[in-house]
PDB file of C-alpha atoms (C1' of nucleotides) in Angstrom:
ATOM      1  CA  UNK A   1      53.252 327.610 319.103  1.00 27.00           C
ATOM      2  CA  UNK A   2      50.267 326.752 321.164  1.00 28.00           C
ATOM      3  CA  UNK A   3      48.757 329.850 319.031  1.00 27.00           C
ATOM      4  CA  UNK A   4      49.066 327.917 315.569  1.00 29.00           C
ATOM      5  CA  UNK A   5      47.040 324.853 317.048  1.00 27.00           C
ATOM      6  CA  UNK A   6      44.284 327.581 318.545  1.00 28.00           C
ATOM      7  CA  UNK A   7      43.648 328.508 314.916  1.00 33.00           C
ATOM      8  CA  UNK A   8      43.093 324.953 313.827  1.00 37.00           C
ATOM      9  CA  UNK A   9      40.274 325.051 311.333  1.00 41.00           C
ATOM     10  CA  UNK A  10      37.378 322.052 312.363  1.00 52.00           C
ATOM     11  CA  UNK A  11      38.090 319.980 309.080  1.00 53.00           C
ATOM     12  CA  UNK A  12      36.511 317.160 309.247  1.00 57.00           C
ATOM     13  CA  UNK A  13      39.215 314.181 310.223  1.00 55.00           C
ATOM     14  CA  UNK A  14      37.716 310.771 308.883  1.00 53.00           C
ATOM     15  CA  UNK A  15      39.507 309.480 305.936  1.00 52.00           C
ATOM     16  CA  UNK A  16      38.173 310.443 302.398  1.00 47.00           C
ATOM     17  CA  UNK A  17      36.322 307.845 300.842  1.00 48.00           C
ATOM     18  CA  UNK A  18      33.707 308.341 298.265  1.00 45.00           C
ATOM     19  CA  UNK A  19      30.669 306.890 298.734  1.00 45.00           C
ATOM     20  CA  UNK A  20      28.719 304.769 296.552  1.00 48.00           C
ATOM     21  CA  UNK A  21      29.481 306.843 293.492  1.00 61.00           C
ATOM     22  CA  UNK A  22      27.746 304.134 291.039  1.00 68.00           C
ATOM     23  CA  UNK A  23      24.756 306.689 291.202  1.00 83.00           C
ATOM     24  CA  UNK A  24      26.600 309.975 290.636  1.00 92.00           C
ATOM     25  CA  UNK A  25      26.074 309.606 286.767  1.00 93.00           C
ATOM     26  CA  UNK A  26      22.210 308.788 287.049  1.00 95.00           C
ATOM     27  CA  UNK A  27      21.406 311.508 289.391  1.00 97.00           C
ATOM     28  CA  UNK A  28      24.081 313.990 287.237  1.00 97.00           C
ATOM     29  CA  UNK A  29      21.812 312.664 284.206  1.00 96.00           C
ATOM     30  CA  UNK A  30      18.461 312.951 285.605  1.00 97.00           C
ATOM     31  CA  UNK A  31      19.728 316.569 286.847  1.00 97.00           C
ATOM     32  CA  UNK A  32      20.730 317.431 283.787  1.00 97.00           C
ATOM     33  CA  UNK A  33      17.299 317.193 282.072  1.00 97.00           C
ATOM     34  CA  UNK A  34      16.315 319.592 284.962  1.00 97.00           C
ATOM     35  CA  UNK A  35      19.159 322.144 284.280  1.00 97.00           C
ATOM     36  CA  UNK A  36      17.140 324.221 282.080  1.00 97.00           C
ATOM     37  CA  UNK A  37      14.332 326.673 282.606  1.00 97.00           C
ATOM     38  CA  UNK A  38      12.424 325.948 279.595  1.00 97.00           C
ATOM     39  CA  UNK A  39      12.542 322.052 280.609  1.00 97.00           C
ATOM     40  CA  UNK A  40      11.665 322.794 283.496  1.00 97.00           C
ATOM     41  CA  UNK A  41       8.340 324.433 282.608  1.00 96.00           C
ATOM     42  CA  UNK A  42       7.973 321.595 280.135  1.00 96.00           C
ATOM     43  CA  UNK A  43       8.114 319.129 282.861  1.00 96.00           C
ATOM     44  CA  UNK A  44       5.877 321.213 285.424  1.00 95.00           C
ATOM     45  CA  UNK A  45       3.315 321.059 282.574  1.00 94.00           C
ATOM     46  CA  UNK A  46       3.547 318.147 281.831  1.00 95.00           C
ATOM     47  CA  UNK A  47       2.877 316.787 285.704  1.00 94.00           C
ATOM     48  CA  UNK A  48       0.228 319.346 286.028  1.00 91.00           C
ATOM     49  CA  UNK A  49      -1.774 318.407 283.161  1.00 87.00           C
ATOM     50  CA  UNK A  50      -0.896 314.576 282.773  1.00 76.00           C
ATOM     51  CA  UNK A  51      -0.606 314.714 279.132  1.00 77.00           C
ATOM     52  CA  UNK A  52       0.038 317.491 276.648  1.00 85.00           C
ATOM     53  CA  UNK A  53       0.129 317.953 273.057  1.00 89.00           C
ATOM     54  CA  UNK A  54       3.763 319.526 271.561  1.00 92.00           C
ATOM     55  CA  UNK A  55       1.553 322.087 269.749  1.00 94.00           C
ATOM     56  CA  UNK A  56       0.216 323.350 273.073  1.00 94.00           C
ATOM     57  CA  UNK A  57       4.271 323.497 274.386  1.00 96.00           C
ATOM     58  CA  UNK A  58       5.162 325.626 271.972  1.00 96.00           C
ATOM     59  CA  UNK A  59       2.288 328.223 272.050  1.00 95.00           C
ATOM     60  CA  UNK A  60       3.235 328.113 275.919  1.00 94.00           C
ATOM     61  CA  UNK A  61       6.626 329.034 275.486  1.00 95.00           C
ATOM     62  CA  UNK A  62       8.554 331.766 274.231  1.00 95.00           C
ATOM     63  CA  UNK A  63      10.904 329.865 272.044  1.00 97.00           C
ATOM     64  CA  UNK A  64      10.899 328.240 268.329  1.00 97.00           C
ATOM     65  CA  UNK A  65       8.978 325.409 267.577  1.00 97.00           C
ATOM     66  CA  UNK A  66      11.963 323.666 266.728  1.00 97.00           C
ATOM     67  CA  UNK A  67      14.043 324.207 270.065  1.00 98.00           C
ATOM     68  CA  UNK A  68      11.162 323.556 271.974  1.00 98.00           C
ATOM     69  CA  UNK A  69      11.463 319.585 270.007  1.00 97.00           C
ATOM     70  CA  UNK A  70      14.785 319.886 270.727  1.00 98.00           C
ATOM     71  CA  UNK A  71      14.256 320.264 274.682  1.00 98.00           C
ATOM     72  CA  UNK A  72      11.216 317.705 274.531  1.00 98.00           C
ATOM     73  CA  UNK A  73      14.213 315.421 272.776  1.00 97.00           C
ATOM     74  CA  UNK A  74      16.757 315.856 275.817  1.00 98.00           C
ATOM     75  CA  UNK A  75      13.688 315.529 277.574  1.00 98.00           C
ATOM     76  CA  UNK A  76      12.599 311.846 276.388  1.00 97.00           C
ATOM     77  CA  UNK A  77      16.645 310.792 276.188  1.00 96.00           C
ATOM     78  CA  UNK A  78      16.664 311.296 279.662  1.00 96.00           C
ATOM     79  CA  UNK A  79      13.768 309.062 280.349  1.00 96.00           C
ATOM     80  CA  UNK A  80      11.529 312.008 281.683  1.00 97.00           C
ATOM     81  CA  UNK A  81       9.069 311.639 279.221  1.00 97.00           C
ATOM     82  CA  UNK A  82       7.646 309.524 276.437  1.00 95.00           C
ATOM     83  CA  UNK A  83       5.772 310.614 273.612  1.00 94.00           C
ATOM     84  CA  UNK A  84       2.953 309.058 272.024  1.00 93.00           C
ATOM     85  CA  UNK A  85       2.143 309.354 268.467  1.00 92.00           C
ATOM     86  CA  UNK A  86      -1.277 310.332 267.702  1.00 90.00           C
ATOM     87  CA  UNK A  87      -1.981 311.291 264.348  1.00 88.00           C
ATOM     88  CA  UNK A  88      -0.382 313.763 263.000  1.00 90.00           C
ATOM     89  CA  UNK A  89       0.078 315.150 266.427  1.00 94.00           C
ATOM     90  CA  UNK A  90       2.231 313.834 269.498  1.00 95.00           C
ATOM     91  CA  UNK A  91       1.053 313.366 272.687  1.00 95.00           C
ATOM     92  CA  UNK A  92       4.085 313.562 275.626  1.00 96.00           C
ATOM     93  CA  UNK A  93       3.373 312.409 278.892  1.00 95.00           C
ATOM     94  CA  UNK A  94       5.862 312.625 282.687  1.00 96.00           C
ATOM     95  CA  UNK A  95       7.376 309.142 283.214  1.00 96.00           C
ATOM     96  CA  UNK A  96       6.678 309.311 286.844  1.00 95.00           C
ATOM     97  CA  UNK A  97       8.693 306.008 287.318  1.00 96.00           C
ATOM     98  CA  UNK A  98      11.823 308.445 286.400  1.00 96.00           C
ATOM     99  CA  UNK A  99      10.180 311.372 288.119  1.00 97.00           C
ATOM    100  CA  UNK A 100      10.737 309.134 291.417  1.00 97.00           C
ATOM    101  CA  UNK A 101      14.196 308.440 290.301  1.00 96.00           C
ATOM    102  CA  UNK A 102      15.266 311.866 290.498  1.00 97.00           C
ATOM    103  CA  UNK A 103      13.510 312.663 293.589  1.00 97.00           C
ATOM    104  CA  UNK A 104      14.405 309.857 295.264  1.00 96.00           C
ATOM    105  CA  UNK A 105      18.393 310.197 294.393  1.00 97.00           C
ATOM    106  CA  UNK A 106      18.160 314.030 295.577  1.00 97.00           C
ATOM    107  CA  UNK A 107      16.413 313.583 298.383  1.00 96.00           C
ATOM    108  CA  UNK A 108      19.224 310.911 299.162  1.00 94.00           C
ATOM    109  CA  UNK A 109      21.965 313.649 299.201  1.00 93.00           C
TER     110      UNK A 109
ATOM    111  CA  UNK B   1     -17.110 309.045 261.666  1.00 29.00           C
ATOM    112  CA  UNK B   2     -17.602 306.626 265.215  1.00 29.00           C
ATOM    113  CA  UNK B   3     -13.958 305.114 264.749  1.00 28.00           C
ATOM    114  CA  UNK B   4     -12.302 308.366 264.676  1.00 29.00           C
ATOM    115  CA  UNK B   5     -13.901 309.094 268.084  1.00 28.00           C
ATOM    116  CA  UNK B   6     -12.813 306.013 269.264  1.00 29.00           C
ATOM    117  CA  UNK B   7      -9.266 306.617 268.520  1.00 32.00           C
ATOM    118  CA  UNK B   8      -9.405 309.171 270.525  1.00 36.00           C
ATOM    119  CA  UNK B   9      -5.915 309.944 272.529  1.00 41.00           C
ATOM    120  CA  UNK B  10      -6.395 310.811 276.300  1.00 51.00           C
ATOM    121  CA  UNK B  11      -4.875 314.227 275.887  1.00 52.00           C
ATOM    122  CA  UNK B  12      -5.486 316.130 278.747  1.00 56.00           C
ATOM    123  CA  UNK B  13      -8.044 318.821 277.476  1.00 53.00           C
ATOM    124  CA  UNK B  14      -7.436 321.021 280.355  1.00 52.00           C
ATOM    125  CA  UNK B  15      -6.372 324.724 278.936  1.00 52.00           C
ATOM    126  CA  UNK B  16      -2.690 325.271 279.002  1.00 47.00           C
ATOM    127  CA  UNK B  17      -1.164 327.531 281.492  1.00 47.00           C
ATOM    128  CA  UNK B  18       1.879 327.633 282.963  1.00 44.00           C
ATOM    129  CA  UNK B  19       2.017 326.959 287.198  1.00 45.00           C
ATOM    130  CA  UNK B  20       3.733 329.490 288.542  1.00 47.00           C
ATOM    131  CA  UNK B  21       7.090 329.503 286.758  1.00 61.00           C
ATOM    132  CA  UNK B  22       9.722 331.870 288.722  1.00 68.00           C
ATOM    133  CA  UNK B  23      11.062 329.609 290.378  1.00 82.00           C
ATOM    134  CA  UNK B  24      12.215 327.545 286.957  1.00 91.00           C
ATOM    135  CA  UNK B  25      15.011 328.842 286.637  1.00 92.00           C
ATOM    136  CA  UNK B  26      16.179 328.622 290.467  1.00 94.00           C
ATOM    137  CA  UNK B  27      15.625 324.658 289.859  1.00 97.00           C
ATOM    138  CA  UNK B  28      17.405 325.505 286.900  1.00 97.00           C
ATOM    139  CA  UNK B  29      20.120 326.996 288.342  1.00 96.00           C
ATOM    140  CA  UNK B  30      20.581 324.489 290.954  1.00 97.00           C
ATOM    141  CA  UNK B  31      19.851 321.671 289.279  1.00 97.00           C
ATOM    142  CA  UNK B  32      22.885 322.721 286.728  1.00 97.00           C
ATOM    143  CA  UNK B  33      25.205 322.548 289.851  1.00 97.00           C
ATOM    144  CA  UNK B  34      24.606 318.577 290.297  1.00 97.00           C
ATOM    145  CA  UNK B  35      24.258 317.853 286.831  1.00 97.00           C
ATOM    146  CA  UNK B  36      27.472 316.975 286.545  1.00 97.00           C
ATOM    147  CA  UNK B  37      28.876 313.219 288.105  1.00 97.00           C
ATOM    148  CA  UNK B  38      32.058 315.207 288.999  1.00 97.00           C
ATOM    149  CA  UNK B  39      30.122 317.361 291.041  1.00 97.00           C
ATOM    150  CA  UNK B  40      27.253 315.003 292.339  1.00 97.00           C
ATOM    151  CA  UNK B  41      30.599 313.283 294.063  1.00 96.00           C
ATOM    152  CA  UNK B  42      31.808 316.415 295.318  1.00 96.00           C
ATOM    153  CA  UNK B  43      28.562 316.817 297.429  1.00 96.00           C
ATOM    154  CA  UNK B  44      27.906 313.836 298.659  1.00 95.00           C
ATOM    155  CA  UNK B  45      31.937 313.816 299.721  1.00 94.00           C
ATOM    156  CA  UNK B  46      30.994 317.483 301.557  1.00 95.00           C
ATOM    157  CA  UNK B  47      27.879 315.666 302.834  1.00 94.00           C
ATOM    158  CA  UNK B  48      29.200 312.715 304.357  1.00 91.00           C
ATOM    159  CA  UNK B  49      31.901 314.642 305.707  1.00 87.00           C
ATOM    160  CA  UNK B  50      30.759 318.235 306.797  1.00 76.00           C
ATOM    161  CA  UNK B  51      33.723 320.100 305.808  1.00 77.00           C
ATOM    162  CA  UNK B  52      36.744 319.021 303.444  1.00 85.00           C
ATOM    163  CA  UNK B  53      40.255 320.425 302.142  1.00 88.00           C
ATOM    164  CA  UNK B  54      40.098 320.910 298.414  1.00 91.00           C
ATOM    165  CA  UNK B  55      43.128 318.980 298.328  1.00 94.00           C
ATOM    166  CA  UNK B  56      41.506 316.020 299.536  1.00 94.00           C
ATOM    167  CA  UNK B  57      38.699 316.541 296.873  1.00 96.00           C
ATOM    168  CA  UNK B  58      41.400 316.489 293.765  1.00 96.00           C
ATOM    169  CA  UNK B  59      43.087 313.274 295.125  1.00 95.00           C
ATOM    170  CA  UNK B  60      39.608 311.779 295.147  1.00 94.00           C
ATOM    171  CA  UNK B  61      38.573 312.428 291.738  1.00 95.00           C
ATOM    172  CA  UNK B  62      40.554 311.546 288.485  1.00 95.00           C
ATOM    173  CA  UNK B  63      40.642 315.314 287.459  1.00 97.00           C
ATOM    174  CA  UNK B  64      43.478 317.664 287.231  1.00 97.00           C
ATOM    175  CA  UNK B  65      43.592 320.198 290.109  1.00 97.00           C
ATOM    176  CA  UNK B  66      42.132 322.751 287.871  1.00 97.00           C
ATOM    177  CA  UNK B  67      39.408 321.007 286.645  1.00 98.00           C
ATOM    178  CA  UNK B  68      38.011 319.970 290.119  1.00 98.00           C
ATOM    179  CA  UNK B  69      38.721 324.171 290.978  1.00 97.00           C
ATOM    180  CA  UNK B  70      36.609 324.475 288.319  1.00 98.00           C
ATOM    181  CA  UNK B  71      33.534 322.058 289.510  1.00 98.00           C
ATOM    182  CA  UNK B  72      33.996 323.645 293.211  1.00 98.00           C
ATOM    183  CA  UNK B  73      34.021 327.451 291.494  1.00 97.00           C
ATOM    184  CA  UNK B  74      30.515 326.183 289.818  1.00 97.00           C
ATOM    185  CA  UNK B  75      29.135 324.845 293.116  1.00 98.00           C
ATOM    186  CA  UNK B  76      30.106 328.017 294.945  1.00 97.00           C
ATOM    187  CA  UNK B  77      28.383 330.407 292.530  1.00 96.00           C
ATOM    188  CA  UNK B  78      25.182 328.333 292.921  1.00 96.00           C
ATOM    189  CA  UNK B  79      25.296 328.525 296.445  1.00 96.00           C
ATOM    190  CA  UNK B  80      25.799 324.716 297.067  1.00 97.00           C
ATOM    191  CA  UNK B  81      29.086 324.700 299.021  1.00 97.00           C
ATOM    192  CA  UNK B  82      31.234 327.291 300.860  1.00 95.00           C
ATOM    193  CA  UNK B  83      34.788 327.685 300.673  1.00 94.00           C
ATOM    194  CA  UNK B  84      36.842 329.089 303.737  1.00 93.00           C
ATOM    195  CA  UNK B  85      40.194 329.666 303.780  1.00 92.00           C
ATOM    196  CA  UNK B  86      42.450 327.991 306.155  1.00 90.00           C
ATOM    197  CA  UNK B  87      45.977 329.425 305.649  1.00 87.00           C
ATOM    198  CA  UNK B  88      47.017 327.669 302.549  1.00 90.00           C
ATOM    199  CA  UNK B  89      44.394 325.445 302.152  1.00 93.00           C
ATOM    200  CA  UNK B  90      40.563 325.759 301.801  1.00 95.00           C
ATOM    201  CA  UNK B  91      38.117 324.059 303.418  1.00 95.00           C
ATOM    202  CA  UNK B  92      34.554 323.700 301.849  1.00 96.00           C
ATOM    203  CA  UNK B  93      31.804 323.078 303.245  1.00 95.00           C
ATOM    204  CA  UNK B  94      27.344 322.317 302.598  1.00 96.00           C
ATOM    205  CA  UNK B  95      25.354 325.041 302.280  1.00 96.00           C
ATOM    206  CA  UNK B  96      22.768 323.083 304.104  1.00 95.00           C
ATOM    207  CA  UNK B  97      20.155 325.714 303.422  1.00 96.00           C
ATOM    208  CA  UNK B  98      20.608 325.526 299.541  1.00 96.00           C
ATOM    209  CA  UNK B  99      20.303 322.373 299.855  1.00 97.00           C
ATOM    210  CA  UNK B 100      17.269 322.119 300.879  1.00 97.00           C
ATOM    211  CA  UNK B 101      16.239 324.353 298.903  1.00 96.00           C
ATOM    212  CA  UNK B 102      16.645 322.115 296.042  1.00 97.00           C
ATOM    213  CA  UNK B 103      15.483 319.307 297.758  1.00 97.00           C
ATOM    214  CA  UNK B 104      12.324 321.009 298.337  1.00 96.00           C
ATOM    215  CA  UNK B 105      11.957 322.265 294.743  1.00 97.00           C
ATOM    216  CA  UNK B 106      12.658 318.757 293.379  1.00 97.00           C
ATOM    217  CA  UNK B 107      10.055 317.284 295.778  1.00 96.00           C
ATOM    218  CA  UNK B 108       7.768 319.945 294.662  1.00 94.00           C
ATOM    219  CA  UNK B 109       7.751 318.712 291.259  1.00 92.00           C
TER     220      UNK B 109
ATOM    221  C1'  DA C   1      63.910 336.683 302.885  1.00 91.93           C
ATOM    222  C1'  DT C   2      63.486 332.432 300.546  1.00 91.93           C
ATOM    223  C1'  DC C   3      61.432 328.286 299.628  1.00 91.93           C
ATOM    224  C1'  DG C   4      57.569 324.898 299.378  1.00 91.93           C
ATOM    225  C1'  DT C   5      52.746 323.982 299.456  1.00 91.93           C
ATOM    226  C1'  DT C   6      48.085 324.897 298.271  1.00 91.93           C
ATOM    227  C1'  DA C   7      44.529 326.409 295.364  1.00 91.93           C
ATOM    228  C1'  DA C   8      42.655 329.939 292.122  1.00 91.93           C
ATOM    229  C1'  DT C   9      43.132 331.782 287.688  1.00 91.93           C
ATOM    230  C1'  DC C  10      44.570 332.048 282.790  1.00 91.93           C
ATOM    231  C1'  DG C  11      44.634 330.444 278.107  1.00 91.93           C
ATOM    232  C1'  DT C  12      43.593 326.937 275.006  1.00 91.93           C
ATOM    233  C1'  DC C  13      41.205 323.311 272.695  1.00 91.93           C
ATOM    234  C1'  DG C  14      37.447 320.392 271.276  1.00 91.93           C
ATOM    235  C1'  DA C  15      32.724 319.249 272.280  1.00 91.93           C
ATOM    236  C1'  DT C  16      28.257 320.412 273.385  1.00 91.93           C
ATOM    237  C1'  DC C  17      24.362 323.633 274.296  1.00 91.93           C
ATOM    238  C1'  DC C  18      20.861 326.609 272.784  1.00 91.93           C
ATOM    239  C1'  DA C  19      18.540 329.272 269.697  1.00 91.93           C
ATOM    240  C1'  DC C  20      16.778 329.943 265.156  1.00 91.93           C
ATOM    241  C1'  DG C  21      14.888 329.386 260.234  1.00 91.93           C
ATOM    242  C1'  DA C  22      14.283 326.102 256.680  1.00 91.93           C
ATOM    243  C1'  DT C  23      13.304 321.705 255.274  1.00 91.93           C
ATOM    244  C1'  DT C  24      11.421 317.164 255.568  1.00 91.93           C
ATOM    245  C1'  DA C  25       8.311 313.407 257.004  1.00 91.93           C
ATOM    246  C1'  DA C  26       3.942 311.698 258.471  1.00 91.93           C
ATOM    247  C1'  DG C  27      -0.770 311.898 258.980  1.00 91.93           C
ATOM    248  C1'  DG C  28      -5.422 313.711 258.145  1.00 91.93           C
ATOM    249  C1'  DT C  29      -8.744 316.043 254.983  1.00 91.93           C
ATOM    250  C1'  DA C  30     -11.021 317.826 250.931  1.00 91.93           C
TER     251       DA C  30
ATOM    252  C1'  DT D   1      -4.442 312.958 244.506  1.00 91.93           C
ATOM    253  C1'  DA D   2      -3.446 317.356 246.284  1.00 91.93           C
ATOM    254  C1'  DC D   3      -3.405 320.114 250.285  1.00 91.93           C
ATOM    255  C1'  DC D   4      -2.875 321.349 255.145  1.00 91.93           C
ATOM    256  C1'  DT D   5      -1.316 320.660 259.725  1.00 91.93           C
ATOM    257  C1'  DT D   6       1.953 318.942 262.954  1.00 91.93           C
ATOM    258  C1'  DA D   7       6.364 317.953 264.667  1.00 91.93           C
ATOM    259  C1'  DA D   8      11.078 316.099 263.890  1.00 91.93           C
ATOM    260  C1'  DT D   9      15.308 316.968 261.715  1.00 91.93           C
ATOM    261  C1'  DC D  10      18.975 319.625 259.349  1.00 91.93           C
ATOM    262  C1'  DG D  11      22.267 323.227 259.185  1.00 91.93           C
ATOM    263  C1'  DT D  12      24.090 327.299 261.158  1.00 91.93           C
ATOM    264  C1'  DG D  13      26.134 330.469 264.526  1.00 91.93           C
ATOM    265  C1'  DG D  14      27.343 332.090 268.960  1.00 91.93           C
ATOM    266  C1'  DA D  15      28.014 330.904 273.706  1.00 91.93           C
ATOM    267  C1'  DT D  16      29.311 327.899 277.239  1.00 91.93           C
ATOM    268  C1'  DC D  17      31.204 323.547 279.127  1.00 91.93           C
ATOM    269  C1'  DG D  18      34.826 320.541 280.523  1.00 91.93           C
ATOM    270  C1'  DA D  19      39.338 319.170 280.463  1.00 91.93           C
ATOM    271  C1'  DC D  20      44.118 320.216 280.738  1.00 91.93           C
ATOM    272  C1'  DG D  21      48.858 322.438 281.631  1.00 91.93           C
ATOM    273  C1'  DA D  22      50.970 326.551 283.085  1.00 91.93           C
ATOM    274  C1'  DT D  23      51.035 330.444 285.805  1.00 91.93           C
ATOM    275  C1'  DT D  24      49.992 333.234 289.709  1.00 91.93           C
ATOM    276  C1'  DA D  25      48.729 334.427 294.514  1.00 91.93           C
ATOM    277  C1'  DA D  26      48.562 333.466 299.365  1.00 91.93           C
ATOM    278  C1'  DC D  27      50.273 331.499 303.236  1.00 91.93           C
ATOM    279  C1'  DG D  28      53.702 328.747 306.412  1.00 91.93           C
ATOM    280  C1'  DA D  29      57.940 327.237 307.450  1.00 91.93           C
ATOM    281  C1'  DT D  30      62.873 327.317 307.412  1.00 91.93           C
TER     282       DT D  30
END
DNA sequence: ATCGTTAATCGTCGATCCACGATTAAGGTA
DNA sequence: TACCTTAATCGTGGATCGACGATTAACGAT
């Protein structure tokens, strides 16, 4: 039998115990704005160029006026952005406080 | 006409253009596989532990067996974790180097 | 060979995502 | 006021998610 204990697998032996999972739901939240190509681009553009009108989002990506407001919607819900009102026009802008966030948290892992 | 000017929004009048955007949907991608708390605590559990039995995982979370199958099947196909089988069991394990990989891609944001 | 354990898979259900066109609301302009 | 532009919202449809119980497959042990 001293074959069956040469095959022991190197699992790791410590107890489970889940760590501070209090921040599992923020970083799932903040990833979750980040789960999406289009978003993604939204966000790079937004970093890149401070401040953007929607107008200019949509004639930058291939998708529908209206499901680029619905991205730029998950967008702000998640805290990743803010839009400003300007006229008839709306200006969005990074929240880099919540930019941190998520860095911070998956740079954590 | 001088109040108009003077209302004015900061919008950033730098021409649009994208950054370089193929690797969107690789943040995308893994991005997707932690936007999920269930998942974010599956991690950091592999993490903080270098290896685990997926048995150990389901009595950690409050999810059926299948369910937390499920989240490690999704964290497999992005390349997060690795599953080796130990006789009956399976042991999973960091994929350090994806990891990183999204670590760097967040950081690059 | 049979039984028990472990984990993946199947099938289902409701909820949500994502895309779109159409419509509406709000603000400037003529 | 009437018109135009801009962007949010509505309503729809198809696809996927997330959860579960039940079943199956793989492996050890008796």
């Amino acid at each position: 039998m001293a074959k069956k204990k040469a095959k022991q697998r190197d699992c790791d032996p410590r107890p489970v115990s889940l760590p501070d999972d209090d921040c599992a739901e923020e970083l799932a939240q903040l990833a979750w704005a980040v789960a999406h190509p289009a978003r993604v681009r939204i966000l790079r553009l937004l970093i890149n160029r401070e401040t953007c009108v929607c107008g200019e989002i949509v004639a930058e990506l291939p998708l529908a006026q209206s499901t680029v407001s619905q991205h730029l919607k998950i967008l702000k819900e998640s805290g990743m952005i803010n839009g400003e009102i300007d006229g008839p026009k709306v200006c969005y802008c990074i929240n880099t406080e919540k930019l941190h966030t998520l860095k911070d948290l998956v740079a954590a892992l």
